[in-house]
XYZ file of C-alpha atoms in Angstrom:
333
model
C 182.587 153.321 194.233
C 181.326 157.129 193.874
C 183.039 159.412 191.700
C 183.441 163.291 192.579
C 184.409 165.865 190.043
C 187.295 168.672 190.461
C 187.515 171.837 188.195
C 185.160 173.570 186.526
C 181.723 172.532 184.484
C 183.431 172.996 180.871
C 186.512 170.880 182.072
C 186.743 168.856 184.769
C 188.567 166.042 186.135
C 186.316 162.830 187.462
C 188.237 161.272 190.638
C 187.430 158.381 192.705
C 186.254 159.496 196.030
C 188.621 156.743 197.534
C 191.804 157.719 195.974
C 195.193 155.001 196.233
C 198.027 156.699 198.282
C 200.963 155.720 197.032
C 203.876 157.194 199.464
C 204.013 153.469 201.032
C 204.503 152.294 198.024
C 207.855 153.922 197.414
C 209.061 152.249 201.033
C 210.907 155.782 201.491
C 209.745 156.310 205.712
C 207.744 153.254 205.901
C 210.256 150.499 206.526
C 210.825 149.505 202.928
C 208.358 148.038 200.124
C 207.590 144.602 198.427
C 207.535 145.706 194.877
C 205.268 142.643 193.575
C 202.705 143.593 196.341
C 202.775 147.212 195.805
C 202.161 146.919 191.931
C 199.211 144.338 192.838
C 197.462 146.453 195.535
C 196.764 149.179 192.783
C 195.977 146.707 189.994
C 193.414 144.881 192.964
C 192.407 148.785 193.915
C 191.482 149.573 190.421
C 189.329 146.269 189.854
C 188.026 147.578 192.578
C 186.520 150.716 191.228
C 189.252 152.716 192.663
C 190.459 154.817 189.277
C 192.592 157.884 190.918
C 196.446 157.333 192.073
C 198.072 159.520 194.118
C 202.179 159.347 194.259
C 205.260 161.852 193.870
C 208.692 161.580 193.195
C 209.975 161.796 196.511
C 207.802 158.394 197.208
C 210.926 156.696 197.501
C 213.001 158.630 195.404
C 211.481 157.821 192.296
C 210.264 153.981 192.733
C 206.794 155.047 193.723
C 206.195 156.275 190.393
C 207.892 153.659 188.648
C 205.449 151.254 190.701
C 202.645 153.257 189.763
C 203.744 153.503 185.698
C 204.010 149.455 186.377
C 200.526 148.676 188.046
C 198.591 150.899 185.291
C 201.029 149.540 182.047
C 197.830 147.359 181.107
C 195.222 149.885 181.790
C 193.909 152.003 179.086
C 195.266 155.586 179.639
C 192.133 157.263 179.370
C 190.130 154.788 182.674
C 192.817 155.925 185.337
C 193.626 159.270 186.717
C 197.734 160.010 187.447
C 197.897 162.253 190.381
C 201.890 163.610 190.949
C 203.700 166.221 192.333
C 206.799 168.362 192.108
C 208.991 170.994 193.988
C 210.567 167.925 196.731
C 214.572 167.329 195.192
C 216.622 165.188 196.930
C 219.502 165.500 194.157
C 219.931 169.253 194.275
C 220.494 171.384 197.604
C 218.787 174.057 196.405
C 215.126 176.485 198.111
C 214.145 175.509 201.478
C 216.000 172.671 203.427
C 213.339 170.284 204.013
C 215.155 167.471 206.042
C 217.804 164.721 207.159
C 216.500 161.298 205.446
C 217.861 158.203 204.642
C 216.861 156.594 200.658
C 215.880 152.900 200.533
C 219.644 151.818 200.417
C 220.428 153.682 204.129
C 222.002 156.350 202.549
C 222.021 159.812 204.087
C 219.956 162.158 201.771
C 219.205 165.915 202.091
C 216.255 166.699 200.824
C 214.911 170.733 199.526
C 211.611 172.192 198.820
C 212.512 174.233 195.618
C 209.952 174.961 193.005
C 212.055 177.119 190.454
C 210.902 176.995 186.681
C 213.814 175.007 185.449
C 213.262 172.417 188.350
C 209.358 172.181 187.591
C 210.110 171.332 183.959
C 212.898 168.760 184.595
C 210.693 166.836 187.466
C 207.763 166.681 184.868
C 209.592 165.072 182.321
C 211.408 162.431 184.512
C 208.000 161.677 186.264
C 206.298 161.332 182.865
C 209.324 158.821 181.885
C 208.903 157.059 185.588
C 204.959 157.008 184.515
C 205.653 155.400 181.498
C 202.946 158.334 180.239
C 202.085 161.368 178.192
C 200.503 163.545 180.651
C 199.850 163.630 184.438
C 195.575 164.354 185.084
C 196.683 166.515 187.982
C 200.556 168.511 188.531
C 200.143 169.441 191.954
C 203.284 171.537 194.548
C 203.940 169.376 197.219
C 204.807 171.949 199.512
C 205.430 175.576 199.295
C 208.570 177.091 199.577
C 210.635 180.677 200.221
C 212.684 181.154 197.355
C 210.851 180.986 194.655
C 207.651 183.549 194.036
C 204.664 181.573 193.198
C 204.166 183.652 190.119
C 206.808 182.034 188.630
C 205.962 178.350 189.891
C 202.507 178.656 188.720
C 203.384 179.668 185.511
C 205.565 176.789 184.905
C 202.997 174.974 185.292
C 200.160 177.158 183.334
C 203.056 176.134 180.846
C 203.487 172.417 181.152
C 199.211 172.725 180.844
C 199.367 174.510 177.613
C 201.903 172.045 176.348
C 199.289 169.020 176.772
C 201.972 167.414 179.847
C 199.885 168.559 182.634
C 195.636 168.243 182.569
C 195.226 170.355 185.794
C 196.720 172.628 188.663
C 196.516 171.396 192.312
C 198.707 172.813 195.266
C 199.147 170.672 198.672
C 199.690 172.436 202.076
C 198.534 175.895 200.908
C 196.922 178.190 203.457
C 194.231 180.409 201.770
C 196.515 183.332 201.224
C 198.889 181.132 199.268
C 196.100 179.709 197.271
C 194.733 183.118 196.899
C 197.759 183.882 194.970
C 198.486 180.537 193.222
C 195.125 180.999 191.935
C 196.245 183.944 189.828
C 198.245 182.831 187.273
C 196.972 179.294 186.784
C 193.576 177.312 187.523
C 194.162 176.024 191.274
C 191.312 172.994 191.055
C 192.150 171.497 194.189
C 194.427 171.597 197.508
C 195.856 168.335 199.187
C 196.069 168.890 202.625
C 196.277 166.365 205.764
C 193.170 165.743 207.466
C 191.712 162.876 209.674
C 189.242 162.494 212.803
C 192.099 163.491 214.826
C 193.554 166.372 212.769
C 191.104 168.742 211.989
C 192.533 172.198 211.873
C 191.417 173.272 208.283
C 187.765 172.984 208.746
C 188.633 176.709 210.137
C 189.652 178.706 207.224
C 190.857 175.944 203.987
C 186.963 174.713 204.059
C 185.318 176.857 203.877
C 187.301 178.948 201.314
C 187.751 175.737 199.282
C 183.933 175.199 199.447
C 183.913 179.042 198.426
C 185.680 178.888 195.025
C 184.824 175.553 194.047
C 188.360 173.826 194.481
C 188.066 170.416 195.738
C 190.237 169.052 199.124
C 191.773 166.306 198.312
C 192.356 164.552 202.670
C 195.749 162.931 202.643
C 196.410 160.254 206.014
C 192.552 160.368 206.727
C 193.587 156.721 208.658
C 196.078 159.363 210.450
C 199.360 156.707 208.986
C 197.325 153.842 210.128
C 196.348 154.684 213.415
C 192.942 154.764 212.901
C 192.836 151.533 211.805
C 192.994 149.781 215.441
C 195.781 148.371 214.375
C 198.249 149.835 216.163
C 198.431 149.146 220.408
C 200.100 151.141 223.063
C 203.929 148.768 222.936
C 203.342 148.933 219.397
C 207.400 148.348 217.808
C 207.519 150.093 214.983
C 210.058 149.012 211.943
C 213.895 151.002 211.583
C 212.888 154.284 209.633
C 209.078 153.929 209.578
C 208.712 158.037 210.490
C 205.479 157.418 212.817
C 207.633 156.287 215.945
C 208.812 159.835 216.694
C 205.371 161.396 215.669
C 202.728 162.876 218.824
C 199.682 160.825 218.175
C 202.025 157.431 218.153
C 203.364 158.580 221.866
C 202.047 155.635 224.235
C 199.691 158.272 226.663
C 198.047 159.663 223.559
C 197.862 155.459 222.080
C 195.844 154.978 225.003
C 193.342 157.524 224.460
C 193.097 157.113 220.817
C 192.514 153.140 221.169
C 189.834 153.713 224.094
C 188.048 156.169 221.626
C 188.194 153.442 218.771
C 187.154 150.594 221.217
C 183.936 152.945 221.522
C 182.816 153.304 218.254
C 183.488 149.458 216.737
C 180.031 148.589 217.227
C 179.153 151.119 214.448
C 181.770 149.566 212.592
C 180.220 145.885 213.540
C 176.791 146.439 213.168
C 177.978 147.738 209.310
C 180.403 144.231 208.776
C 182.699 146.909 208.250
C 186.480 147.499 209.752
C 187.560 150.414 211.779
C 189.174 151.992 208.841
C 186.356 151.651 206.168
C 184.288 153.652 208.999
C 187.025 156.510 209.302
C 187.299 156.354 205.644
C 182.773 156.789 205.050
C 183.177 159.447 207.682
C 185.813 161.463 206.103
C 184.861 161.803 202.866
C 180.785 162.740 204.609
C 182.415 165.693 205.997
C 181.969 168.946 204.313
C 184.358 170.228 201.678
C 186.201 167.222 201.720
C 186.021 165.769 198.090
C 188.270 162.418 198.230
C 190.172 160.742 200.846
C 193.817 158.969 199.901
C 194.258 155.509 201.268
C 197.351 153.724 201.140
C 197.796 150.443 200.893
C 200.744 148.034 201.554
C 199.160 145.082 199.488
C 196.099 144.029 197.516
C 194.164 143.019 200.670
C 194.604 146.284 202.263
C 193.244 147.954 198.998
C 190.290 146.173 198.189
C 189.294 146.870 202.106
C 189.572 150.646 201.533
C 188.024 150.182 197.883
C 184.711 148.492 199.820
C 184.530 151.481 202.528
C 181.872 153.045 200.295
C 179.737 150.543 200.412
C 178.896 151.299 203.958
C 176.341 154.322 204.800
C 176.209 156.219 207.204
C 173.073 158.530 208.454
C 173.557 162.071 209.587
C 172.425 161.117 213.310
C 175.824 158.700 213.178
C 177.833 161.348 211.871
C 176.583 163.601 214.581
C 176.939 161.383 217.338
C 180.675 160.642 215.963
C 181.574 164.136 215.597
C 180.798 164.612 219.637
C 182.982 161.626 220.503
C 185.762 163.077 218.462
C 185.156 166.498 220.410
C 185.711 164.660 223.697
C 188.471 163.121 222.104
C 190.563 165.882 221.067
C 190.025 167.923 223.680
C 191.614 165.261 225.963
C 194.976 165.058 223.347
């Protein structure tokens, strides 16, 4: 496993460049979750090498971080790195209405982006309590939102550091102007923001300022929800409430293209002994800027596969050749 630091050279915070997801986990949009498997697919990820966990407490509505307080209960404290976020409620309507959901049980939900001081406290105390923890290595917003200025949000949490709950700042979907201003009232050490082979868009302006100021990108669905795995055909039936049927790149015309693409580069994959996904995984943490890729996992086979992407290489002339396929590629989506 390689190990990438975020912050600055006085204090920073040592992640594993292969980083466990842990939305599945929760079940919450996926179809559900096998508890036993989920808590064994991050103890088989961290014998794995893989020390960094990524969850929130919308995961599910709060199971993903009990599962995640679980898996580690045996771990010393110090060896594994807690990554959680705030500022998603689905028990008070209150800042930006987010969406329609259903929790695990069926049950309608509403959920709100709000990231009000008051909130920010009371979600980091009932995710330390899910955690069965002290402190969280990295507090990050999970999305912004209207109604509250980020002033005040980032202060909470400037506040929560000072208090010893909170390690570091990170944000997630921030533009540069919002991490321009985040940045003023607390240390902003990183930005979690979706990118993948097939979803590219911040290499315009988030790289490059990231790269800039030293924050580190933390690439959540790099496997693009699975997709890039190979896994998933054109006819492909996807579970009651699993969120990717309805999504653009899981339409059958764009399946097509996607799976022709993939077909082309296995032999890379082959020639390595290495699945589709540990190649999309190597690839997207070789790209610039990009410090750590999350990969989810349902169970402990699952993990261990995206643990053992790093022990693949690959040369600059591969990456190169890649990157022109994936031109082709997206200019046909």
């Amino acid at each position: 496993m390689l190990y990438r630091k975020i912050g600055t050279q006085k204090e920073s915070l040592e992640l594993s460049v292969i980083t466990f997801g842990a939305w599945a986990a929760g079940g919450w949009m996926w179809g559900g979750t096998e508890r036993k498997e989920a808590v064994e697919a991050i103890q088989k990820s961290f014998d794995a090498g893989v020390t960094s966990i990524d969850t929130a407490p919308i995961y599910g509505q709060g199971l993903s971080e009990e599962i995640v307080g679980e898996a580690i209960a045996g771990i010393p404290r110090d060896k594994v790195q807690i990554l959680t976020k705030f500022g998603m409620r689905w028990d008070l309507q209150k800042g930006d209405f987010g969406m329609h959901s259903k929790n695990n049980e069926g049950q309608d939900i509403d959920i709100y982006k709000y990231a009000g001081k008051e909130s920010i406290i009371k979600e980091c105390e009932d995710s330390l309590r899910r955690l069965k923890t002290d402190y969280i290595d990295l507090y990050q917003i999970h999305w912004p939102e209207s109604t509250t200025p980020i002033q005040e949000t980032m202060e909470a949490v400037a506040q929560l550091i000072q208090q010893g709950k909170v390690r570091f700042a990170g944000v997630c979907n921030y533009n540069v102007e919002q991490l321009t201003e985040a940045s003023k009232y607390v240390d902003i050490v990183s930005n979690q923001v979706p990118y993948s082979m097939l979803k590219r868009d911040i290499e315009a302006e988030t790289v490059p300022y990231c790269l800039e100021t030293n924050k580190g990108i933390l690439a959540y669905s790099p496997m693009e929800r699975g997709l890039l795995t190979g896994k998933i055909k054109p006819g492909h039936a996807f579970e009651e409430n699993d969120h990717r049927a309805n999504l653009p790149f899981f339409q059958e015309q764009n399946l097509l293209k996607i799976n022709e693409f993939l077909d082309s580069i296995r032999p890379i994959a082959e020639e390595k002994k290495a699945s589709l996904g540990q190649l999309v995984l190597r690839w997207t943490i070789e790209q610039p800027g990009i410090t750590i890729a999350l990969a989810g996992a349902r169970n402990a086979q699952q993990a261990v596969q995206n643990a053992a992407a790093m022990d693949i290489n690959l040369s600059t002339e591969e990456i190169q050749g890649l990157n022109a396929q994936l031109s082709d590629l997206l200019a046909r989506l």
